CSV table of C-alpha atoms and ligand atoms in Angstrom, one decimal:
chain,number,residue,atom,x,y,z
O,18,MET,CA,6.5,60.2,161.7
O,19,ALA,CA,3.9,62.8,160.5
O,20,GLU,CA,3.5,66.0,162.6
O,21,LEU,CA,-0.2,66.7,162.4
O,22,ASP,CA,-2.2,69.5,164.1
O,23,ASP,CA,-5.0,67.1,164.7
O,24,PRO,CA,-4.1,63.5,164.2
O,25,VAL,CA,-7.5,62.3,165.1
O,26,ARG,CA,-9.3,64.4,162.4
O,27,ASP,CA,-6.7,63.4,159.8
O,28,LEU,CA,-7.1,59.8,160.7
O,29,SER,CA,-10.9,59.8,160.8
O,30,GLU,CA,-10.8,61.3,157.3
O,31,ARG,CA,-8.5,58.5,156.1
O,32,ILE,CA,-10.8,55.9,157.7
O,33,ALA,CA,-13.9,57.4,156.0
O,34,ALA,CA,-12.1,57.2,152.7
O,35,ALA,CA,-10.6,53.8,153.1
O,36,THR,CA,-12.0,50.7,151.5
O,37,ARG,CA,-9.9,48.2,153.5
O,38,ILE,CA,-9.2,48.8,157.2
O,39,CYS,CA,-7.4,46.4,159.5
O,40,VAL,CA,-7.6,47.0,163.2
O,41,LEU,CA,-5.4,45.1,165.7
O,42,THR,CA,-6.4,45.2,169.3
O,43,GLY,CA,-4.7,44.2,172.5
O,44,ALA,CA,-5.5,44.2,176.2
O,45,GLY,CA,-5.7,48.0,176.4
O,46,MET,CA,-8.9,47.8,174.3
O,47,SER,CA,-10.8,46.1,177.1
O,48,ALA,CA,-9.1,48.1,180.0
O,49,GLU,CA,-12.0,50.6,180.2
O,50,SER,CA,-14.4,47.6,180.5
O,51,GLY,CA,-12.6,46.7,183.7
O,52,ILE,CA,-10.5,43.8,182.4
O,53,ALA,CA,-6.8,44.1,183.5
O,54,THR,CA,-4.0,44.4,180.9
O,55,PHE,CA,-0.9,42.3,181.2
O,56,ARG,CA,2.1,44.7,181.2
O,57,ASP,CA,0.8,48.0,182.6
O,58,ALA,CA,3.2,48.8,185.4
O,59,LEU,CA,0.9,48.6,188.5
O,60,THR,CA,-2.3,47.1,187.3
O,61,GLY,CA,-1.0,44.6,184.7
O,62,LEU,CA,-1.5,40.9,185.5
O,63,TRP,CA,2.1,40.1,184.7
O,64,SER,CA,3.2,42.5,187.4
O,65,ARG,CA,1.4,40.4,190.0
O,66,PHE,CA,1.4,36.9,188.6
O,67,ASP,CA,4.1,34.7,186.9
O,68,PRO,CA,3.3,34.1,183.3
O,69,ALA,CA,5.6,31.0,183.3
O,70,GLN,CA,3.3,29.5,185.9
O,71,LEU,CA,-0.1,30.7,184.6
O,72,ALA,CA,0.4,30.9,180.8
O,73,SER,CA,2.4,27.9,179.8
O,74,GLU,CA,1.6,24.2,179.4
O,75,GLU,CA,4.4,23.3,181.8
O,76,GLY,CA,2.8,25.6,184.5
O,77,PHE,CA,-0.6,23.9,184.0
O,78,ARG,CA,0.9,20.4,184.2
O,79,ALA,CA,2.8,21.4,187.4
O,80,ASP,CA,-0.3,22.7,189.2
O,81,PRO,CA,-3.5,22.2,187.2
O,82,GLN,CA,-5.9,23.3,190.0
O,83,LEU,CA,-4.1,26.6,190.6
O,84,VAL,CA,-4.0,27.5,186.9
O,85,TRP,CA,-7.7,26.4,186.4
O,86,ASP,CA,-8.8,28.5,189.3
O,87,TRP,CA,-7.0,31.6,188.0
O,88,TYR,CA,-8.6,31.3,184.6
O,89,ALA,CA,-12.0,30.6,186.2
O,90,GLU,CA,-11.8,33.9,188.1
O,91,ARG,CA,-10.7,35.8,184.9
O,92,ARG,CA,-13.6,34.1,183.1
O,93,GLU,CA,-16.1,35.5,185.6
O,94,GLY,CA,-14.6,39.0,185.1
O,95,VAL,CA,-15.1,38.7,181.4
O,96,ARG,CA,-18.7,37.5,181.8
O,97,ALA,CA,-19.4,40.5,184.0
O,98,ALA,CA,-17.7,43.0,181.8
O,99,GLN,CA,-19.5,45.1,179.1
O,100,PRO,CA,-18.2,46.3,175.8
O,101,ASN,CA,-16.9,49.9,176.1
O,102,ALA,CA,-17.4,52.9,173.7
O,103,GLY,CA,-14.4,51.7,171.7
O,104,HIS,CA,-15.8,48.2,171.1
O,105,LEU,CA,-19.2,49.7,170.2
O,106,ALA,CA,-17.7,52.2,167.7
O,107,LEU,CA,-16.0,49.3,165.9
O,108,GLY,CA,-19.2,47.2,165.9
O,109,ASP,CA,-21.3,50.1,164.7
O,110,PHE,CA,-18.8,50.9,161.9
O,111,ALA,CA,-18.8,47.2,160.7
O,112,LYS,CA,-22.6,47.4,160.5
O,113,ARG,CA,-22.6,50.7,158.6
O,114,ARG,CA,-19.8,49.8,156.2
O,115,PRO,CA,-19.9,46.0,155.7
O,116,GLY,CA,-16.8,44.4,154.2
O,117,VAL,CA,-14.4,47.3,155.0
O,118,LEU,CA,-13.1,46.4,158.4
O,119,THR,CA,-11.1,43.3,159.4
O,120,LEU,CA,-10.7,43.2,163.1
O,121,VAL,CA,-7.8,41.1,164.6
O,122,SER,CA,-7.6,40.8,168.3
O,123,GLN,CA,-5.1,39.4,170.8
O,124,ASN,CA,-7.8,39.5,173.4
O,125,VAL,CA,-9.4,36.3,174.8
O,126,ASP,CA,-12.5,38.0,176.0
O,127,ASP,CA,-15.6,38.2,173.8
O,128,LEU,CA,-16.3,42.0,174.0
O,129,HIS,CA,-15.7,42.6,170.3
O,130,GLN,CA,-18.1,39.8,169.4
O,131,ARG,CA,-20.7,41.2,171.8
O,132,ALA,CA,-20.3,44.6,170.3
O,133,GLY,CA,-21.2,43.3,166.8
O,134,ASN,CA,-17.9,42.1,165.3
O,135,ALA,CA,-18.7,38.4,165.2
O,136,ASP,CA,-16.0,37.6,162.7
O,137,THR,CA,-13.1,39.0,164.7
O,138,ILE,CA,-9.9,37.0,164.0
O,139,ARG,CA,-8.8,35.8,167.5
O,140,LEU,CA,-5.0,35.3,167.6
O,141,HIS,CA,-4.8,34.1,171.2
O,142,GLY,CA,-7.9,31.9,171.6
O,143,ASP,CA,-11.0,32.3,173.7
O,144,ILE,CA,-11.1,32.2,177.5
O,145,LEU,CA,-14.7,31.1,177.5
O,146,ALA,CA,-13.9,28.0,175.4
O,147,ASP,CA,-12.4,24.9,177.0
O,148,ARG,CA,-10.4,22.2,175.3
O,149,TRP,CA,-8.6,19.0,176.1
O,150,LEU,CA,-5.0,19.2,177.3
O,151,GLU,CA,-4.1,16.4,174.8
O,152,PRO,CA,-6.0,14.0,172.6
O,153,CYS,CA,-7.9,11.6,174.9
O,154,ARG,CA,-6.1,8.3,175.2
O,155,CYS,CA,-9.4,6.5,175.5
O,156,GLY,CA,-10.1,7.7,171.9
O,157,ARG,CA,-13.7,8.6,172.6
O,158,ARG,CA,-13.5,12.2,171.3
O,159,ARG,CA,-15.9,13.6,173.8
O,160,ASP,CA,-16.7,17.3,173.9
O,161,PRO,CA,-14.9,18.9,176.8
O,162,HIS,CA,-18.3,19.9,178.2
O,163,GLU,CA,-18.9,16.2,178.8
O,164,ALA,CA,-15.9,16.0,181.2
O,165,THR,CA,-16.4,15.1,184.8
O,166,PRO,CA,-16.7,18.4,186.7
O,167,GLY,CA,-13.7,19.3,188.8
O,168,ARG,CA,-10.8,21.8,189.0
O,169,PRO,CA,-10.0,21.1,186.2
O,170,PRO,CA,-12.6,18.8,184.8
O,171,ARG,CA,-11.4,15.4,183.6
O,172,CYS,CA,-12.3,12.8,181.0
O,173,PRO,CA,-14.2,10.1,182.9
O,174,ASP,CA,-12.4,7.4,181.0
O,175,CYS,CA,-8.8,8.3,180.6
O,176,GLY,CA,-8.4,11.2,183.1
O,177,ASN,CA,-7.3,13.7,180.4
O,178,LEU,CA,-7.6,17.2,181.7
O,179,VAL,CA,-9.6,20.1,180.4
O,180,ARG,CA,-7.7,23.3,179.9
O,181,PRO,CA,-8.6,26.9,179.0
O,182,GLY,CA,-8.9,27.6,175.3
O,183,VAL,CA,-6.3,30.3,175.2
O,184,VAL,CA,-2.9,30.3,173.6
O,185,TRP,CA,0.0,29.9,176.0
O,186,PHE,CA,3.6,31.0,175.6
O,187,GLY,CA,5.4,28.7,173.2
O,188,GLU,CA,2.2,27.4,171.6
O,189,ALA,CA,1.0,27.7,168.0
O,190,LEU,CA,-1.7,30.2,167.1
O,191,PRO,CA,-5.2,28.9,166.1
O,192,GLU,CA,-5.0,27.4,162.6
O,193,GLY,CA,-5.4,29.9,159.9
O,194,ALA,CA,-5.7,32.9,162.2
O,195,LEU,CA,-2.3,34.4,161.6
O,196,GLU,CA,-2.5,33.9,157.8
O,197,ALA,CA,-5.9,35.7,157.7
O,198,ALA,CA,-4.6,38.5,159.9
O,199,GLU,CA,-1.5,38.9,157.6
O,200,ARG,CA,-3.6,39.0,154.5
O,201,ALA,CA,-5.8,41.7,156.0
O,202,ALA,CA,-2.7,43.7,157.1
O,203,ARG,CA,-1.1,43.4,153.6
O,204,ALA,CA,-4.3,44.5,151.9
O,205,ALA,CA,-5.1,47.4,154.2
O,206,ASP,CA,-5.3,51.1,153.3
O,207,VAL,CA,-5.3,52.0,156.9
O,208,MET,CA,-3.9,49.8,159.8
O,209,LEU,CA,-4.9,50.9,163.3
O,210,VAL,CA,-3.3,49.3,166.3
O,211,VAL,CA,-5.1,49.8,169.6
O,212,GLY,CA,-4.0,49.0,173.1
O,213,THR,CA,-1.2,46.7,172.7
O,214,SER,CA,2.4,46.8,174.1
O,215,GLY,CA,3.7,45.1,170.9
O,216,ALA,CA,5.7,42.8,173.1
O,217,VAL,CA,4.2,39.5,171.8
O,218,TRP,CA,4.9,38.1,168.4
O,219,PRO,CA,3.8,37.3,165.8
O,220,ALA,CA,0.9,39.8,166.5
O,221,ALA,CA,3.4,42.6,167.0
O,222,GLY,CA,4.7,42.2,163.4
O,223,LEU,CA,1.3,43.0,161.8
O,224,ALA,CA,1.8,46.8,161.9
O,225,ALA,CA,5.1,46.5,160.0
O,226,THR,CA,3.5,44.1,157.5
O,227,ALA,CA,0.8,46.6,156.8
O,228,ARG,CA,3.2,49.4,156.4
O,229,ARG,CA,5.3,47.4,153.9
O,230,GLY,CA,2.0,46.7,152.0
O,231,GLY,CA,1.4,50.4,151.7
O,232,ALA,CA,-1.0,51.0,154.5
O,233,PHE,CA,-1.1,54.2,156.6
O,234,VAL,CA,-0.3,52.9,160.1
O,235,ALA,CA,-1.7,54.6,163.3
O,236,ILE,CA,-1.3,53.5,166.9
O,237,VAL,CA,-3.8,54.4,169.6
O,238,ASN,CA,-2.3,54.0,173.1
O,239,PRO,CA,-1.9,56.4,176.1
O,240,HIS,CA,1.7,55.2,176.5
O,241,ALA,CA,4.6,54.2,174.2
O,242,SER,CA,4.6,50.7,172.7
O,243,GLU,CA,7.4,48.5,171.3
O,244,ILE,CA,6.1,49.0,167.8
O,245,ASP,CA,5.7,52.7,167.7
O,246,GLY,CA,8.5,52.8,165.0
O,247,ALA,CA,6.1,51.1,162.5
O,248,ALA,CA,3.6,53.9,162.8
O,249,HIS,CA,3.0,57.0,160.6
O,250,VAL,CA,1.2,58.6,163.5
O,251,LEU,CA,0.7,58.0,167.3
O,252,VAL,CA,-2.6,58.9,168.9
O,253,PRO,CA,-2.0,59.3,172.6
O,254,GLY,CA,-5.4,58.4,174.1
O,255,THR,CA,-7.5,55.5,175.3
O,256,ALA,CA,-9.6,53.2,173.2
O,257,ALA,CA,-13.0,54.4,174.6
O,258,GLN,CA,-12.0,58.0,174.1
O,259,VAL,CA,-10.5,57.9,170.6
O,260,LEU,CA,-12.3,55.2,168.7
O,261,PRO,CA,-15.7,56.8,168.7
O,262,ARG,CA,-14.1,59.9,167.3
O,263,LEU,CA,-12.3,57.9,164.6
O,264,PHE,CA,-15.2,55.7,163.5
O,265,GLY,CA,-18.1,57.9,164.4
P,305,OAD,P1,-0.2,44.4,177.3
P,305,OAD,O1,-0.7,44.4,178.7
P,305,OAD,O2,1.1,43.9,177.0
P,305,OAD,O3,-0.3,45.9,176.7
P,305,OAD,C1,-1.5,46.7,177.0
P,305,OAD,C2,-1.3,48.0,176.3
P,305,OAD,O4,-2.5,48.7,176.4
P,305,OAD,C3,-0.2,48.9,176.9
P,305,OAD,O5,0.7,49.4,175.8
P,305,OAD,C4,-1.0,50.0,177.5
P,305,OAD,O6,-0.3,51.3,177.4
P,305,OAD,C5,-2.2,50.1,176.7
P,305,OAD,N1,-3.4,50.6,177.3
P,305,OAD,C6,-3.7,50.6,178.6
P,305,OAD,N2,-5.0,51.1,178.8
P,305,OAD,C7,-5.4,51.5,177.6
P,305,OAD,C8,-6.6,52.1,177.1
P,305,OAD,N3,-7.6,52.4,178.0
P,305,OAD,N4,-6.8,52.3,175.8
P,305,OAD,C9,-5.8,52.0,174.9
P,305,OAD,N5,-4.6,51.4,175.3
P,305,OAD,C10,-4.4,51.2,176.6
P,305,OAD,O7,-1.3,43.6,176.4
P,305,OAD,P2,-1.2,43.0,175.0
P,305,OAD,O8,-0.3,43.8,174.1
P,305,OAD,O9,-2.5,42.7,174.5
P,305,OAD,O10,-1.4,36.7,175.6
P,305,OAD,O11,-0.4,41.6,175.3
P,305,OAD,C11,-0.2,40.7,174.3
P,305,OAD,C12,-0.4,39.3,174.8
P,305,OAD,O12,0.4,39.1,176.0
P,305,OAD,C13,-1.8,39.0,175.3
P,305,OAD,O13,-2.7,38.6,174.3
P,305,OAD,C14,-1.6,37.9,176.3
P,305,OAD,C15,-0.3,38.4,177.0
P,305,OAD,O14,0.5,37.4,177.6
P,305,OAD,C16,-2.3,35.7,175.7
P,305,OAD,O15,-3.3,35.8,176.3
P,305,OAD,C17,-1.9,34.5,174.9
């Protein structure tokens, strides 16, 4: 681990000089927009709710209404939230230096997109998008928006349920997303990891992938994470405080 007098200044110089930057974000990225993280000790969702019930297909099948309502409430929180200074710094950087930044996010909110990073690679899906629980048995291939309203909505013909478009535990990532993220990590000069505990794989492996590929790896997080060992430097601060200084 490098001992630097001013890790932020050193890192901002590396970012200014880099031609390929990969940024991986987690729930901490949106914390200052008012969206709860998962694993923070008192405020994290998984300290109050059971992920086996609320973030698995088995949990949804066991009580679809409970799970649907939980996501409906979170969806309202996402719609009401605004990108923070960290999201805006990344969006502004992408506009000023097109083609340099690949943004990879575990977040299911749309705050990176609203801040200007429309092509963010979303590893864990999109809470604002619904999809069918399984292929409709009636074979009509309707859009989930055409489902009969309910909690959750249902196919009017076969009763198939609509579910939130997020990735639950044990499920595959959206097709092509991990491959694109790994390519960006391998090619990066600088890999920046922001606001993730590093507890969920395969996203957690991207920092080490980048380091093996020769990138300078930095982690922005006010607390320790499980992947700190993959970093050359740790920047102890929050996304909204640190990112404007790095990408300004
Ligand atoms: P976690 O809740 O596991 O971790 C959030 C991290 O953000 C912690 O390390 C905090 O220290 C840090 N943090 C908190 N506030 C911050 C701030 N203002 N600025 C920067 N960092 C801050 O969230 P993730 O690592 O994203 O899965 O969790 C990974 C996945 O687990 C999520 O994508 C979700 C969850 O189950 C799905 O939704 C599929």
